[in-house]
CSV table of C-alpha atoms in Angstrom, one decimal:
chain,number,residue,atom,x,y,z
A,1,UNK,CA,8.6,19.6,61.8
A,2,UNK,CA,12.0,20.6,60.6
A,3,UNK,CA,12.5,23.6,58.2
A,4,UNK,CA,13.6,22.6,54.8
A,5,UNK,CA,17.2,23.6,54.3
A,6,UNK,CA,17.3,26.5,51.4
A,7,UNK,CA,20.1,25.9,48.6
A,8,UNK,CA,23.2,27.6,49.2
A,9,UNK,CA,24.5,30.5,46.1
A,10,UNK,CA,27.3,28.6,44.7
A,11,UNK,CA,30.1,30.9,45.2
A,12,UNK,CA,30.9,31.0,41.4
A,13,UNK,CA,29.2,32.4,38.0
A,14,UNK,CA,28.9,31.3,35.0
A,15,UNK,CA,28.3,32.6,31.6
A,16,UNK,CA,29.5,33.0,28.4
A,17,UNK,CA,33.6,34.3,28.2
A,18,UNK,CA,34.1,37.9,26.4
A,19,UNK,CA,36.7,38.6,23.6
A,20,UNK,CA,39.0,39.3,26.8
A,21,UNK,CA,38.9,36.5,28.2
A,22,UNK,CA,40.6,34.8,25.8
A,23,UNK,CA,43.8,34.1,26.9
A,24,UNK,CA,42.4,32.6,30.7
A,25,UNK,CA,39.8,30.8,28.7
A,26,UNK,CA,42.3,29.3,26.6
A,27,UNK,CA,44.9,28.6,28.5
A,28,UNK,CA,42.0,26.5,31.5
A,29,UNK,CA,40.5,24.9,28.3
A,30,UNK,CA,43.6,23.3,26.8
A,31,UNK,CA,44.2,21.0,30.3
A,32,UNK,CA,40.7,19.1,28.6
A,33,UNK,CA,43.4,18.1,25.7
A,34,UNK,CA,46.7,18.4,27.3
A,35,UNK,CA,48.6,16.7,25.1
A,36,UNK,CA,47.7,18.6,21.3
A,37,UNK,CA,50.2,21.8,20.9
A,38,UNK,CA,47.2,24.0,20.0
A,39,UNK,CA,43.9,21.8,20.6
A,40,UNK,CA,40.7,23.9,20.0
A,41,UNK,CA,42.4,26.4,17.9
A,42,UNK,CA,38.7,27.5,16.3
A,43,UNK,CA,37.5,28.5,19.9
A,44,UNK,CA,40.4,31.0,19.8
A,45,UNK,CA,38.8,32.5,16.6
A,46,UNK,CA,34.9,32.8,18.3
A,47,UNK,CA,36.2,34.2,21.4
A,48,UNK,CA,38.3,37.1,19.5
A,49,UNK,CA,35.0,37.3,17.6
A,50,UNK,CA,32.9,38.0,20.7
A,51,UNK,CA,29.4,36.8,21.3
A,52,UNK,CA,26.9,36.1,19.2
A,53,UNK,CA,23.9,33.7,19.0
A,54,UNK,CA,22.2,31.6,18.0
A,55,UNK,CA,23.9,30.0,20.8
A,56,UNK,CA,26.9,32.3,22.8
A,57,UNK,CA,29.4,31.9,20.1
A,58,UNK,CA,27.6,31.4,16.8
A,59,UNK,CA,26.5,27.3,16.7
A,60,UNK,CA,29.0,26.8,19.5
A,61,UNK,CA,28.5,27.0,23.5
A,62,UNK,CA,31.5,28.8,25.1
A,63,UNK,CA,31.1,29.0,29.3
A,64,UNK,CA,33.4,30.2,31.9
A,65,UNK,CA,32.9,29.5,35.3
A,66,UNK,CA,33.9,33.0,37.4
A,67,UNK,CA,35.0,33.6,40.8
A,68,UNK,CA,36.2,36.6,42.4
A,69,UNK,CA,36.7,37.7,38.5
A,70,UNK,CA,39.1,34.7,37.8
A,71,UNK,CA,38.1,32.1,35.5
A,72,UNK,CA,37.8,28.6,37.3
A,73,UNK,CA,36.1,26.3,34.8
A,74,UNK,CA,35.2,26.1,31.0
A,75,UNK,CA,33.3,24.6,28.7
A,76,UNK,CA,33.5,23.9,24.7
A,77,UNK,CA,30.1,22.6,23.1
A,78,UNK,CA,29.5,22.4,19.4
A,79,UNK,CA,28.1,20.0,16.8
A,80,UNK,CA,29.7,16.7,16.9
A,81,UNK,CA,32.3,16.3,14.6
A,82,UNK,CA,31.0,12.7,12.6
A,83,UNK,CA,27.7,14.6,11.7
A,84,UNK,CA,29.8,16.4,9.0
A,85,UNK,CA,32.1,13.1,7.8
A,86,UNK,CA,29.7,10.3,8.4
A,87,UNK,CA,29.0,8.4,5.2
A,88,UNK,CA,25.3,6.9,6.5
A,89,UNK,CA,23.8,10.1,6.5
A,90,UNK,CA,22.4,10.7,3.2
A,91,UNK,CA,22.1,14.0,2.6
A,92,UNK,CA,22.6,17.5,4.1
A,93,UNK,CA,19.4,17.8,4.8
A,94,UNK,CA,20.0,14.9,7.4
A,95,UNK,CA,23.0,16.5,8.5
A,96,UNK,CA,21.2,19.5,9.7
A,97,UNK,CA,19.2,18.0,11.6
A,98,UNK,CA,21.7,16.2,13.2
A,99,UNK,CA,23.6,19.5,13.9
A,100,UNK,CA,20.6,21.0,15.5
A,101,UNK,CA,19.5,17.9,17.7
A,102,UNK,CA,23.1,16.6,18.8
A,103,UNK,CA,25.3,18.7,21.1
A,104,UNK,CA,29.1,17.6,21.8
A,105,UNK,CA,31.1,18.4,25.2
A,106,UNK,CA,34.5,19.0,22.9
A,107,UNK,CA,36.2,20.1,26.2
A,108,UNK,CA,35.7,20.9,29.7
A,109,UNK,CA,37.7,21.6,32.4
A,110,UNK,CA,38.1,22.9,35.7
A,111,UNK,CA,41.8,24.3,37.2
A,112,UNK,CA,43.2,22.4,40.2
A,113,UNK,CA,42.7,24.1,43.0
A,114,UNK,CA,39.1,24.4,42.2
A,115,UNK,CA,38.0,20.6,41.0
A,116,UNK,CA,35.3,18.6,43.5
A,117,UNK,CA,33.3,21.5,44.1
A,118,UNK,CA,30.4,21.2,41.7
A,119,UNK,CA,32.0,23.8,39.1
A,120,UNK,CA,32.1,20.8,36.3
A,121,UNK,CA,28.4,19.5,37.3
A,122,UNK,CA,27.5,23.6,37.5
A,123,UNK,CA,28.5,24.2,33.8
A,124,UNK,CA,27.1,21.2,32.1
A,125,UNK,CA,23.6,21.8,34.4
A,126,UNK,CA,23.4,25.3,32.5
A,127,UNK,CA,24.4,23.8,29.1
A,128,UNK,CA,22.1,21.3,29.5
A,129,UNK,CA,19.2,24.4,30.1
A,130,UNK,CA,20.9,26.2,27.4
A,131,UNK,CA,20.8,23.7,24.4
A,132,UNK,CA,17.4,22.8,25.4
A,133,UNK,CA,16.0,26.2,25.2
A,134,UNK,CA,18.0,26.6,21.8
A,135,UNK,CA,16.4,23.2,20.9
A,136,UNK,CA,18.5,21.2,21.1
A,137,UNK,CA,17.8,17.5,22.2
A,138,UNK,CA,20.6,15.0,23.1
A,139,UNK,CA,24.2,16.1,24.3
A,140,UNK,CA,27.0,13.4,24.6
A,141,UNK,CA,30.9,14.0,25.4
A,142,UNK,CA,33.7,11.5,25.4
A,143,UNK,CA,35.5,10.3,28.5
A,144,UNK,CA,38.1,7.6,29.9
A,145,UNK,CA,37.2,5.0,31.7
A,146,UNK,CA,38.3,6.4,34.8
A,147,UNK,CA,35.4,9.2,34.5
A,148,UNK,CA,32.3,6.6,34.3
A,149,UNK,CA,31.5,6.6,37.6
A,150,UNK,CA,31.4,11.0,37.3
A,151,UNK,CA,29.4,11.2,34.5
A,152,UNK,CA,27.3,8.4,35.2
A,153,UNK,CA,26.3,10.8,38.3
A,154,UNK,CA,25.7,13.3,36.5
A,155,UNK,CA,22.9,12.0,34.5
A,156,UNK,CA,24.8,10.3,31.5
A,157,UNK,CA,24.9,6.9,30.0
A,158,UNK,CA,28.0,5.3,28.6
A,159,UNK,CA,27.6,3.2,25.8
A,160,UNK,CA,30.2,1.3,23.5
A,161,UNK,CA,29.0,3.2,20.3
A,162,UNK,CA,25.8,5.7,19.9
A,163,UNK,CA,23.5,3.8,17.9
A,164,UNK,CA,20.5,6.4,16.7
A,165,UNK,CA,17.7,4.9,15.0
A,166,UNK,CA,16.2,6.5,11.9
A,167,UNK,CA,13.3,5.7,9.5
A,168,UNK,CA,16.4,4.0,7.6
A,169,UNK,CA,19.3,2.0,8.9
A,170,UNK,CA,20.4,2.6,12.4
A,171,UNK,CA,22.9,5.2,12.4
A,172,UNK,CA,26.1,4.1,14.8
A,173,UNK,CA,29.3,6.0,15.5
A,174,UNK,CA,32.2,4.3,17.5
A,175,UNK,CA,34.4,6.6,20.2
A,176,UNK,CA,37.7,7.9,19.5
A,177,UNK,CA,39.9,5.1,20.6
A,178,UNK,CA,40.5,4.6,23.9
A,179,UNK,CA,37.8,6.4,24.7
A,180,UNK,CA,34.0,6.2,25.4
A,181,UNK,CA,31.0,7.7,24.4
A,182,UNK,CA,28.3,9.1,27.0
A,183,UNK,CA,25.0,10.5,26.1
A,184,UNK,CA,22.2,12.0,28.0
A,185,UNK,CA,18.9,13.3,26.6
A,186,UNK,CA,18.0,16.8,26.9
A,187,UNK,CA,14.4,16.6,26.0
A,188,UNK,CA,11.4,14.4,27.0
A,189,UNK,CA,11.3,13.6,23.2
A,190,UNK,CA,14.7,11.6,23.4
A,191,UNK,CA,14.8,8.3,25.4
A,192,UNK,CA,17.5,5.5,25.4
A,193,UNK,CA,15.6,2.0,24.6
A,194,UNK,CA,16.9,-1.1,25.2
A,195,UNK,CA,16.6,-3.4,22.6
A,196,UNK,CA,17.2,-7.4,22.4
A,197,UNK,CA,20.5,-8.6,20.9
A,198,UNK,CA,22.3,-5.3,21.6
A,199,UNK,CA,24.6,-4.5,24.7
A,200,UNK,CA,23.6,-0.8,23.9
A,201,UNK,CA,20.9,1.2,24.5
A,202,UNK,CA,19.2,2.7,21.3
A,203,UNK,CA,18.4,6.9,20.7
A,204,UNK,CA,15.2,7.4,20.0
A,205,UNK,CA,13.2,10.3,19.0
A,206,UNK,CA,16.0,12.5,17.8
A,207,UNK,CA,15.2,12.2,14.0
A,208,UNK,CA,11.8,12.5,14.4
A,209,UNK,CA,8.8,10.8,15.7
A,210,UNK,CA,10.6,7.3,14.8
A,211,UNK,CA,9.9,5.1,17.7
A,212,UNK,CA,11.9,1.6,18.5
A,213,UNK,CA,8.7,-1.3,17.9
A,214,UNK,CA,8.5,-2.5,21.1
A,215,UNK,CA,8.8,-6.3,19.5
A,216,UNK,CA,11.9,-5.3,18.0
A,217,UNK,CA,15.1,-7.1,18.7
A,218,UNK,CA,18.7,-6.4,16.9
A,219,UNK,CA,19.9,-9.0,14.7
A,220,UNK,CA,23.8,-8.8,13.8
A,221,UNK,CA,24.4,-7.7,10.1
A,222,UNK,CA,20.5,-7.0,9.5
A,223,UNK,CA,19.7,-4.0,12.4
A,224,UNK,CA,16.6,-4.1,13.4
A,225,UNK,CA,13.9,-7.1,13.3
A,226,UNK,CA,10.5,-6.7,13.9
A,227,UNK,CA,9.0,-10.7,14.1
A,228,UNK,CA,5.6,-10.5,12.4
């Protein structure tokens, strides 16, 4: 009988960057967004801030990925920006919860010379443990098409538009163009249910214990149809 093989120690650490590592953090994070002149100016303001919770940087997830004391890889996660501008969400009671359920990969990145060696999978596996224990329950990003096949590995689904359902209308919101939305749930209270007459998979459980009938099927311009 052969001996299980133990896990290598990745040769890397990650946690959350201090007010001095602001310039490295900066400068890896803004290849996620290479073409904005300043992109993710408000992460500059949390980092000079320094850490503090509820999550490492206020409401927002900052990670560096460390080796041999040089940063490698970062991540940005926050609340999605359409949970503050959508106009189907009713009131901001609604969009609290939102803000508390849905996490947002705003940027990650890893620098050349370290990329395809597990540093990108690494920080969002300890996001992933991170939002859940903050309570978090869904986290989705935006990608090009050319990054389907990586995320899809890593546990996410890409869908043409996140449709959530609610005890009201289903809540959708389209991806920036040219780009897609991918979503994975963080919590066994979240599924993703496919339902009749839609090419995308449904989020369940995130606004409650709302669940898809399991008779339902989607009928263009009316949502949701349960046949009686």
């Amino acid at each position: 009988m052969s001996k299980r093989r133990k896990p290598q120690p990745r040769p890397f650490s990650i946690k959350p960057p201090a007010a001095e590592d602001e310039q490295p953090f900066m400068e890896l994070l803004a290849l996620a967004d290479p073409d904005a002149p300043e992109p993710y100016a408000a992460v500059r303001v949390l980092l000079a801030r320094g850490p503090q919770g509820p999550l490492s940087h206020g409401i927002t997830l900052l990670l560096a990925a460390r080796k041999n004391g040089r940063i490698i890889g970062v991540l940005n996660v926050s609340v999605p920006e359409w949970v503050v501008t959508h106009p189907g969400i009713p009131d901001e009671g609604g969009r609290g919860l939102l803000a508390r359920s849905i996490a947002h990969v705003h940027g990650i990145a890893v620098h050349p010379d370290h990329r395809r060696r597990g540093v990108a999978r690494a920080l969002l596996e300890q996001a992933r443990k991170r939002l859940a224990d903050a309570g978090h329950l869904l986290l989705s990003l935006e990608h090009g098409e050319d990054l389907a096949d990586f995320y899809r590995r890593l546990g996410f689904t890409t869908v043409g538009q996140l449709t959530i359902h609610t005890p009201g209308p289903l809540l959708t919101q389209p991806p920036s163009p040219g780009l897609a939305i991918a979503v994975q749930p963080i919590s066994g209270r979240v599924r993703l249910c496919q339902v009749p007459g839609t090419a995308d998979p449904i989020v369940e459980g995130l606004v409650g214990p709302y669940r898809v009938p399991a008779n339902a099927v989607f009928l263009p311009g009316r949502g949701l149809f349960t046949p009686q």
